[in-house]
GROMACS .gro file of C-alpha atoms in nm:
model
  121
    1GLN     CA    1   1.949  -0.221  -0.393
    2VAL     CA    2   1.617  -0.073  -0.287
    3GLN     CA    3   1.399  -0.279  -0.059
    4LEU     CA    4   1.032  -0.254   0.029
    5VAL     CA    5   0.925  -0.400   0.364
    6GLU     CA    6   0.552  -0.427   0.436
    7SER     CA    7   0.408  -0.509   0.778
    8GLY     CA    8   0.094  -0.482   0.987
    9GLY     CA    9  -0.125  -0.749   0.833
   10GLY     CA   10  -0.309  -1.017   1.024
   11LEU     CA   11  -0.637  -1.189   1.088
   12VAL     CA   12  -0.926  -0.957   1.169
   13GLN     CA   13  -1.301  -0.998   1.196
   14PRO     CA   14  -1.537  -0.825   0.952
   15GLY     CA   15  -1.579  -0.463   1.057
   16GLY     CA   16  -1.236  -0.452   1.214
   17SER     CA   17  -0.937  -0.232   1.140
   18LEU     CA   18  -0.570  -0.270   1.055
   19ARG     CA   19  -0.288  -0.029   0.980
   20LEU     CA   20  -0.031  -0.139   0.727
   21SER     CA   21   0.317   0.011   0.702
   22CYS     CA   22   0.568   0.004   0.420
   23VAL     CA   23   0.926   0.109   0.480
   24ALA     CA   24   1.134   0.188   0.176
   25SER     CA   25   1.466   0.083   0.319
   26ARG     CA   26   1.790   0.176   0.146
   27PHE     CA   27   1.613   0.471  -0.015
   28SER     CA   28   1.745   0.818   0.021
   29PHE     CA   29   1.501   1.094   0.104
   30SER     CA   30   1.567   1.255  -0.234
   31VAL     CA   31   1.459   0.934  -0.407
   32PHE     CA   32   1.157   0.858  -0.188
   33ALA     CA   33   0.998   1.200  -0.152
   34PRO     CA   34   0.928   1.301  -0.513
   35ASP     CA   35   0.758   0.976  -0.615
   36PRO     CA   36   0.391   0.894  -0.591
   37TRP     CA   37   0.336   0.575  -0.392
   38GLY     CA   38   0.063   0.317  -0.389
   39TRP     CA   39  -0.077   0.016  -0.210
   40PHE     CA   40  -0.164  -0.286  -0.421
   41ARG     CA   41  -0.333  -0.609  -0.323
   42GLN     CA   42  -0.356  -0.955  -0.470
   43ALA     CA   43  -0.628  -1.195  -0.371
   44PRO     CA   44  -0.601  -1.568  -0.445
   45GLY     CA   45  -0.664  -1.636  -0.811
   46LYS     CA   46  -0.685  -1.267  -0.898
   47GLU     CA   47  -0.452  -1.014  -1.053
   48ARG     CA   48  -0.271  -0.761  -0.840
   49GLU     CA   49  -0.462  -0.433  -0.826
   50LEU     CA   50  -0.379  -0.081  -0.717
   51VAL     CA   51  -0.620   0.018  -0.440
   52ALA     CA   52  -0.479   0.347  -0.312
   53SER     CA   53  -0.222   0.602  -0.422
   54ILE     CA   54  -0.068   0.920  -0.287
   55THR     CA   55   0.126   1.186  -0.475
   56SER     CA   56   0.429   1.375  -0.354
   57GLU     CA   57   0.188   1.654  -0.257
   58SER     CA   58  -0.023   1.399  -0.064
   59THR     CA   59  -0.314   1.401  -0.304
   60THR     CA   60  -0.485   1.065  -0.264
   61ASN     CA   61  -0.689   0.839  -0.487
   62TYR     CA   62  -0.875   0.516  -0.417
   63VAL     CA   63  -1.043   0.239  -0.604
   64ASP     CA   64  -1.420   0.252  -0.554
   65SER     CA   65  -1.432  -0.068  -0.347
   66VAL     CA   66  -1.223   0.088  -0.066
   67LYS     CA   67  -1.334   0.452  -0.077
   68GLY     CA   68  -1.444   0.576   0.262
   69ARG     CA   69  -1.282   0.279   0.438
   70PHE     CA   70  -0.910   0.301   0.354
   71THR     CA   71  -0.676   0.597   0.405
   72ILE     CA   72  -0.329   0.617   0.255
   73SER     CA   73  -0.066   0.848   0.401
   74ARG     CA   74   0.308   0.900   0.384
   75HIS     CA   75   0.589   1.018   0.609
   76ASN     CA   76   0.875   1.124   0.386
   77SER     CA   77   1.142   1.163   0.653
   78LYS     CA   78   1.072   0.806   0.769
   79LYS     CA   79   1.046   0.687   0.407
   80THR     CA   80   0.725   0.513   0.504
   81VAL     CA   81   0.382   0.475   0.348
   82TYR     CA   82   0.079   0.373   0.554
   83LEU     CA   83  -0.260   0.225   0.478
   84GLN     CA   84  -0.523   0.261   0.747
   85MET     CA   85  -0.802   0.013   0.679
   86SER     CA   86  -1.133   0.020   0.862
   87ASN     CA   87  -1.470  -0.155   0.829
   88LEU     CA   88  -1.286  -0.446   0.670
   89LYS     CA   89  -1.479  -0.695   0.463
   90PRO     CA   90  -1.403  -1.055   0.367
   91GLU     CA   91  -1.340  -0.941   0.010
   92ASP     CA   92  -1.047  -0.731   0.139
   93THR     CA   93  -0.861  -1.054   0.209
   94ALA     CA   94  -0.539  -1.042   0.008
   95VAL     CA   95  -0.166  -0.996   0.024
   96TYR     CA   96  -0.094  -0.622   0.033
   97TYR     CA   97   0.210  -0.465  -0.129
   98CYS     CA   98   0.341  -0.112  -0.163
   99ASN     CA   99   0.548   0.038  -0.442
  100ALA     CA  100   0.641   0.368  -0.595
  101LEU     CA  101   0.443   0.447  -0.907
  102THR     CA  102   0.545   0.542  -1.258
  103THR     CA  103   0.353   0.806  -1.451
  104THR     CA  104   0.123   0.530  -1.575
  105GLU     CA  105   0.067   0.394  -1.222
  106GLN     CA  106   0.281   0.090  -1.277
  107PRO     CA  107   0.510  -0.036  -0.999
  108ARG     CA  108   0.852   0.120  -1.019
  109TYR     CA  109   1.060  -0.122  -0.812
  110ASN     CA  110   1.082  -0.493  -0.738
  111TRP     CA  111   0.811  -0.614  -0.506
  112GLY     CA  112   0.862  -0.674  -0.137
  113GLN     CA  113   0.729  -0.979   0.043
  114GLY     CA  114   0.391  -0.820   0.110
  115THR     CA  115   0.176  -0.858   0.419
  116GLN     CA  116  -0.122  -1.093   0.445
  117VAL     CA  117  -0.459  -0.950   0.546
  118THR     CA  118  -0.731  -1.201   0.624
  119VAL     CA  119  -1.082  -1.085   0.709
  120SER     CA  120  -1.287  -1.367   0.853
  121SER     CA  121  -1.516  -1.445   1.141
   0.00000   0.00000   0.00000
């Protein structure tokens, strides 16, 4: 049973930074490495959205609202995906989740518990 464990969230003031981590536990390297991975977020009352993705070749893509502020990266041997977030804004407040992506950028596995990011002064 694959398991996704997100961490690194918290309360931060506008303009601050956070680094999120997602460990794909119980994954083998041969399962983790070939997949594209993404970070999603879900704000209260809103649908979950994909905000950043990274291919197996480490090509990245971002939704316009986070471009220039968020950086996604991956460490295959650690089976971990990161999201470095800087210049955070109140509208970034959400629960953040990671998942592997299908060819249509849908989540491939069951969701983890997510990590709460709250941007507030």
